Amino acid sequence: MAILTFREAISQALWEEMERDPRVLIMGEEVGVWGGTYAVTKGFFDHFGPERVLDTPIAEGVIVGAANGAAMAGLRPVAELMTINFAFLAMDQIVNHSAKLRSMFGGQITAPVVIRAVGGGGRQLGATHSQTPDVVFAHFPGLKVVAPGTPHDAKGLLKAAIRSEDPVLFIEHATLYQAKGEVPEGEYLEPIGVSKIQRPGRDVTIVTYSKMLQVSLQAADALAREGIEAEVVDLRSLRPLDMGPVLESFRRTNRAVIAEEGWRSYGIGSEVAARIYEEAFDDVDAPIERVAQMEVPLPYNRDLEQAALPKADDIIAAVRRVV
Amino acid sequence: MAILTFREAISQALWEEMERDPRVLIMGEEVGVWGGTYAVTKGFFDHFGPERVLDTPIAEGVIVGAANGAAMAGLRPVAELMTINFAFLAMDQIVNHSAKLRSMFGGQITAPVVIRAVGGGGRQLGATHSQTPDVVFAHFPGLKVVAPGTPHDAKGLLKAAIRSEDPVLFIEHATLYQAKGEVPEGEYLEPIGVSKIQRPGRDVTIVTYSKMLQVSLQAADALAREGIEAEVVDLRSLRPLDMGPVLESFRRTNRAVIAEEGWRSYGIGSEVAARIYEEAFDDVDAPIERVAQMEVPLPYNRDLEQAALPKADDIIAAVRRVV
Amino acid sequence: MASGNSKLDKQELLRLYHEMVLVRRLEERSAILYQEGKIGGFLHLYIGQEAVGTGILSVRRPEDRVITAYRDHGIAISCGTSARAVMAELLGKATGTSKGKGGSMHLADVENNFWGGHAIVGAHLPLAAGMALADKYRGEAGVTICFFGDGATNIGYFHEALNLSMLWRLPVLWVCENNLYGMGTAVERASAVSQIRQKAEGYGMPNARVEGMDVLEVRQAAEKALEAVRGNGPFLLEVITYRFRGHSMGDPERYRTSDEVQKYQANDPIGIFRRHLIEERKIKVEELDTEETKVEEEVEDAVRFAESSPEPAPEELFRDIYADPVVPQPDTGQS
Amino acid sequence: MASGNSKLDKQELLRLYHEMVLVRRLEERSAILYQEGKIGGFLHLYIGQEAVGTGILSVRRPEDRVITAYRDHGIAISCGTSARAVMAELLGKATGTSKGKGGSMHLADVENNFWGGHAIVGAHLPLAAGMALADKYRGEAGVTICFFGDGATNIGYFHEALNLSMLWRLPVLWVCENNLYGMGTAVERASAVSQIRQKAEGYGMPNARVEGMDVLEVRQAAEKALEAVRGNGPFLLEVITYRFRGHSMGDPERYRTSDEVQKYQANDPIGIFRRHLIEERKIKVEELDTEETKVEEEVEDAVRFAESSPEPAPEELFRDIYADPVVPQPDTGQS
Ligand SMILES: Cc1ncc(C[n+]2csc(CCOP(=O)(O)OP(=O)(O)O)c2C)c(N)n1
Ligand SMILES: Cc1ncc(C[n+]2csc(CCOP(=O)(O)OP(=O)(O)O)c2C)c(N)n1
Ligand SMILES: [Mg+2]
Ligand SMILES: [Mg+2]
């Protein structure tokens, strides 16, 4: 096991897959000469050349659209959206094309693209540049939506996404790139659509994913100091959504807190809560709590922004309310 | 009271508001010479002239974007999206601009647009043209999302939307245009963000909106024949979401079915169910049921499409499961 | 009639004639089936525009990919898709090009390198650029031929795709079928320039504008354009045409006069070609009539095939969503 | 130096000089405050491009609306926004142009007809078209001046907005600040044509391309362009400029050599103007130095004001979301 940052893990996954499969290429804004605005593809341009690491114009519609087309024609493009906020400029390609080509043409046409998008708030970038709108994409059947929370999963899931025959939106949280974690030395894949218990516990189930996994683990550590053992279940994939480990855990703890970074209304937590109630109704001992972002566009001012974002303390307070 | 179709009600609202306020203008594809592809603006072009009824190029980004700009500068534009599926081509303008300008500029800039969009499935239009993705827009604070289910509400809510100082996405279901209902003779407004009991009942609460209101009312009639009295609560507005009447009803019936046309996962029902559990936990006598669309892009074939769409029978079956 | 097509032998000329008539009759028949309620959704007929698809695709090579918008029946036929598979798709049958899941707007036939039938205006232009990118990347010889309407040239996708194709010298033939209207909006009411080819200047892209009622003239222009694409990257070919019917079924056609429509109908591409074959190429009327008869039979056969084909099985609803079939959950009927 | 600006009297010349120096010093100071952690988020400096904003906005009328992208500090100053309000916004204070909610990328000052500061590349072009539509609809005299970068001309919004503006003859002056790069991508690596003004040809829109380091030259070009807009509708003005600093703070600048940067820095718009004022207009060095001193004081005052201003109150989080304040729900802290 090596200790890698999230950035290194993503970078390794891309590198290995490009070495493995000449059909894989990267396209996006500043992925080449610049090396990626988050330095994820640093060195790629020199190593793989401009035919495989394509700097594109600022034109998200054709970035994802051409990636779809290249995938239709047999390549395995990885399109990068500098931030997920710009995915709204490619929304039609993502939800009307990536997600639907296969079914609309009865299986004849497929678009196995990977769309990497950097999301999340907390960096004082203002309302348009700080969103965590993951749920919006997860609503669409035909798309897979993956959002890892550890370097280990980031690497294994990205490699699986690139090899998947289905289109995958792969969401990376901007403030996770420096996060460190153990990553196996050899090659490995993580299955898409499988939730994972990232920390065992008996008293309460915290359901979360992406950046909030790290925040939840912090909260769990703090809670452990007061004798509350939280089990942390990481969804990892929002579509398909694997409720198995969530329900299995919940049936033991009978209490749940769902923690996500995005807005609360019509969020990830809404669905997860509804599903727990539906599928484990008799096991519910206390109302399930949702921890999420305040229902406001995120402001620039640091204190205001931080006040709007969910934090470990919010999770701790929610856990205290349910146990 | 007059009996009007949904189409006539919408049309009247637009006409009256244009007569009342010279700042109101209509822009969109085929709204002028054609008279609206759903004939909603028939006669408007001749009456109000090309300065106020603007046929636009096929360019959803600038349709909503220019409407935003005109609203910033003091007009009250009503932008029409021929179908809500094309809203994905204007997604950035809707969620990053209409919804955020006010807060991002500290209240200095506002974009009081109305974006009318025609949604819904069931007409064999295939996967890209049959969506009910209302929840996706309702996720964004700063936007108001309204989706009426009766001619009465359509008229009163559209007039309120046009007078609102906030941006409103106004969703009309394509298969509702012929639906008839009573509409008061004089001028009236319906408040945005207020749910409404459309049919009283004591045994179960059906929470719904838009087209599914009509389907729910049919289901309620059928249930009444077997002695089950369903109360039907119409959300009418998805953001702000008024849970008051839902909870008030639920506290009496202790049972709920939520019926929506869109996909089930991360749908409207997820949030409504989660909220009921959170706010009326002790009143829950049976797991809340959700009736929604199958998790597939809608196919063209009529039988397959119909099989994927939620129907009155699905609601009836769900009610039977909870009572 | 355009010269330079004289190399076409009689058999090839008859094939073109046959194809155009087939497209016409299929469309006429589809209109009837629509009125009978056997075809649902939207139906956009290609009647009047046959010379464009037939002319251009008469010079494509099998390795050339083709993609178009929702007005796609004629293009499918010209790509080699059988009338049976087209008609079955219109009727939503399991034997249709897209297993009955796509319908009129979403025909496709990948074996014949026909990549659809796309219903979001302009959205398939980026797809075309991407397919061409793939071919170029792999060093393959094929080019991508992308058809779209005049109305589609005002949407952002057009700009992004044309710019990218020129920037990267992608092998795409952009074919604008300028039928003078996007739904009810005349070109001059939607586009700042009424010559669509002028838009290519903004990308420094070679371009041409030709009349689209003479199939041989279209063919010749396409030949030249394709030659340019094979060597040097993209080319924008504007073809002036006219749709004789409404935008789709149920168009009130308030935006044009019947005089105007009749004027264009007098300029029927099939009539023009027929006269040319008889007068210039000395083909006998009987030979042409034989083709017409063959077409009638083909259409009848296609309709019979489609009508007698099975509906897709109910479980098809959960197929083709992902590479693995989706398993519907038994309790809720939901996946 | 451009001729035809001779009508500018000395006071006006000094005002322009003052403005450019103010923008420069404010930016330099902002860079320091950013490094000190007092400014957060992204910070895009206007250093090197001052002659563009100052030159163009020196001929705008109060009724003309102005809108730009995220590189907006200089534009705000040239619109008449106080250095205090700009600096306070950069520091996220309640006294900032946007109450501390917008930050560097979202300055705005509607009283001075400055409509922002927009961070989604290209998205403000449709907004500009819409504002111009409103003015035209009401018969108002103002035009809308819309600034954007070279990189923004490749996105769909550019196409849709330019086409619409020409089609409807909207009074918009489109100003492309071509600083040769969009982030790290040189114009030729992103745009099929390297002269941005050529894109206007695709819309039949009048256009011009000028050098942007000489404020008087820019001013003169803007005067002409605005005249055209006031009479006849949109105009695309491409101004060639260069940013002396990185795209934003923390740019590794791997895409250009320091030689290249130095070459352009030698061509400093403030230096050029200063020499002109001294040599051609016989303004005394001391007078210019007096302006510099005034600027220093203004910047100090702005920083002092910003630093001593209050943070926005916590309840501001729930204000300005809708016309009515959002009421946070007590139990969950959520609205
Ligand atoms: C993005 C989008 N906006 C609107 C529509 C509705 N629509 C379908 S066809 C059409 C007109 C297209 O005109 P044109 O490109 O000229 O093609 P033609 O129908 O004339 O072949 C419109 C507006 C759509 N399908 N997609
Ligand atoms: C739609 C969108 N895509 C990408 C970005 C990220 N981004 C911010 S600025 C920029 C470069 C813009 O270049 P240009 O238009 O030339 O303006 P300049 O920075 O040179 O002033 C990019 C890619 C963005 N903000 N919005
Ligand atoms: Mg057309
Ligand atoms: Mg630039």
mmCIF file of C-alpha atoms and ligand atoms in Angstrom, chain A residues 29-30 37 56-60 63 81-83 85-87 89 128-129, chain B residues 92 96, chain D residues 42 44-46 49 69-71 105 118-124 148-155 157 176-185 187 241 243 246-248, ligand 2:
data_model
loop_
_atom_site.group_PDB
_atom_site.id
_atom_site.type_symbol
_atom_site.label_atom_id
_atom_site.label_comp_id
_atom_site.label_asym_id
_atom_site.label_seq_id
_atom_site.Cartn_x
_atom_site.Cartn_y
_atom_site.Cartn_z
ATOM 1 C CA GLU A 29 -10.168 22.790 -21.220
ATOM 2 C CA GLU A 30 -6.544 23.129 -20.129
ATOM 3 C CA THR A 37 -6.257 23.290 -13.674
ATOM 4 C CA THR A 56 -10.374 22.107 -26.377
ATOM 5 C CA PRO A 57 -11.943 25.507 -26.865
ATOM 6 C CA ILE A 58 -14.180 26.725 -24.051
ATOM 7 C CA ALA A 59 -17.280 25.028 -25.373
ATOM 8 C CA GLU A 60 -18.713 22.478 -22.978
ATOM 9 C CA ILE A 63 -16.613 18.843 -25.392
ATOM 10 C CA LEU A 81 -15.393 19.571 -17.289
ATOM 11 C CA MET A 82 -13.285 22.065 -15.400
ATOM 12 C CA THR A 83 -16.089 22.316 -12.868
ATOM 13 C CA ASN A 85 -21.051 24.036 -12.701
ATOM 14 C CA PHE A 86 -20.179 24.137 -16.377
ATOM 15 C CA ALA A 87 -21.910 20.805 -16.872
ATOM 16 C CA LEU A 89 -23.733 24.058 -20.482
ATOM 17 C CA THR A 128 -22.175 29.898 -9.914
ATOM 18 C CA HIS A 129 -18.868 28.199 -9.173
ATOM 19 C CA ASP B 92 -27.055 27.416 -17.343
ATOM 20 C CA ASN B 96 -26.869 29.822 -12.865
ATOM 21 C CA PHE D 42 -10.402 33.479 -7.821
ATOM 22 C CA HIS D 44 -8.292 37.846 -12.247
ATOM 23 C CA LEU D 45 -6.204 40.959 -12.701
ATOM 24 C CA TYR D 46 -6.705 43.519 -15.438
ATOM 25 C CA GLN D 49 -5.483 45.671 -20.375
ATOM 26 C CA ALA D 69 -16.882 38.807 -17.502
ATOM 27 C CA TYR D 70 -15.053 38.009 -14.262
ATOM 28 C CA ARG D 71 -12.011 40.155 -15.123
ATOM 29 C CA MET D 105 -15.859 37.984 -10.202
ATOM 30 C CA HIS D 118 -20.132 37.342 -14.724
ATOM 31 C CA ALA D 119 -18.166 34.177 -14.180
ATOM 32 C CA ILE D 120 -19.650 31.682 -16.601
ATOM 33 C CA VAL D 121 -17.714 32.212 -19.813
ATOM 34 C CA GLY D 122 -19.999 33.614 -22.497
ATOM 35 C CA ALA D 123 -23.158 33.591 -20.412
ATOM 36 C CA HIS D 124 -23.393 37.344 -20.144
ATOM 37 C CA PHE D 148 -15.668 39.445 -23.258
ATOM 38 C CA GLY D 149 -12.484 37.536 -23.907
ATOM 39 C CA ASP D 150 -11.165 35.796 -26.999
ATOM 40 C CA GLY D 151 -11.815 32.450 -25.355
ATOM 41 C CA ALA D 152 -15.491 33.290 -24.987
ATOM 42 C CA THR D 153 -15.969 33.535 -28.734
ATOM 43 C CA ASN D 154 -15.901 29.760 -29.157
ATOM 44 C CA ILE D 155 -18.836 28.977 -26.936
ATOM 45 C CA TYR D 157 -23.621 31.657 -26.372
ATOM 46 C CA CYS D 176 -13.742 41.307 -27.601
ATOM 47 C CA GLU D 177 -10.698 41.868 -25.425
ATOM 48 C CA ASN D 178 -8.359 39.605 -27.299
ATOM 49 C CA ASN D 179 -5.481 39.112 -24.891
ATOM 50 C CA LEU D 180 -4.227 36.222 -27.025
ATOM 51 C CA TYR D 181 -5.078 33.536 -24.483
ATOM 52 C CA GLY D 182 -8.048 31.982 -22.812
ATOM 53 C CA MET D 183 -6.370 30.711 -19.671
ATOM 54 C CA GLY D 184 -3.441 28.757 -21.142
ATOM 55 C CA THR D 185 -4.853 28.277 -24.597
ATOM 56 C CA VAL D 187 -6.244 31.909 -29.674
ATOM 57 C CA THR D 241 -4.313 43.411 -25.767
ATOM 58 C CA ARG D 243 -2.524 40.411 -19.740
ATOM 59 C CA GLY D 246 -1.286 35.053 -15.009
ATOM 60 C CA HIS D 247 -4.879 34.153 -15.853
ATOM 61 C CA SER D 248 -5.694 34.294 -12.180
HETATM 62 C C1 LIG E 2 -18.528 28.014 -19.273
HETATM 63 C C2 LIG E 2 -17.215 28.120 -18.594
HETATM 64 N N1 LIG E 2 -16.237 27.258 -18.904
HETATM 65 C C3 LIG E 2 -15.027 27.351 -18.335
HETATM 66 C C4 LIG E 2 -14.768 28.318 -17.403
HETATM 67 C C5 LIG E 2 -13.386 28.420 -16.741
HETATM 68 N N2 LIG E 2 -12.699 29.592 -17.246
HETATM 69 C C6 LIG E 2 -12.722 30.761 -16.572
HETATM 70 S S1 LIG E 2 -11.953 31.971 -17.395
HETATM 71 C C7 LIG E 2 -11.555 30.964 -18.678
HETATM 72 C C8 LIG E 2 -10.781 31.518 -19.853
HETATM 73 C C9 LIG E 2 -11.517 32.588 -20.574
HETATM 74 O O1 LIG E 2 -10.685 33.173 -21.526
HETATM 75 P P1 LIG E 2 -11.051 34.532 -22.251
HETATM 76 O O2 LIG E 2 -12.479 34.513 -22.653
HETATM 77 O O3 LIG E 2 -10.058 34.736 -23.340
HETATM 78 O O4 LIG E 2 -10.903 35.668 -21.146
HETATM 79 P P2 LIG E 2 -9.605 36.171 -20.374
HETATM 80 O O5 LIG E 2 -9.497 35.357 -19.129
HETATM 81 O O6 LIG E 2 -8.441 36.010 -21.274
HETATM 82 O O7 LIG E 2 -9.880 37.589 -20.029
HETATM 83 C C10 LIG E 2 -12.025 29.687 -18.441
HETATM 84 C C11 LIG E 2 -11.825 28.531 -19.340
HETATM 85 C C12 LIG E 2 -15.829 29.175 -17.060
HETATM 86 N N3 LIG E 2 -15.704 30.117 -16.119
HETATM 87 N N4 LIG E 2 -17.025 29.072 -17.683
#
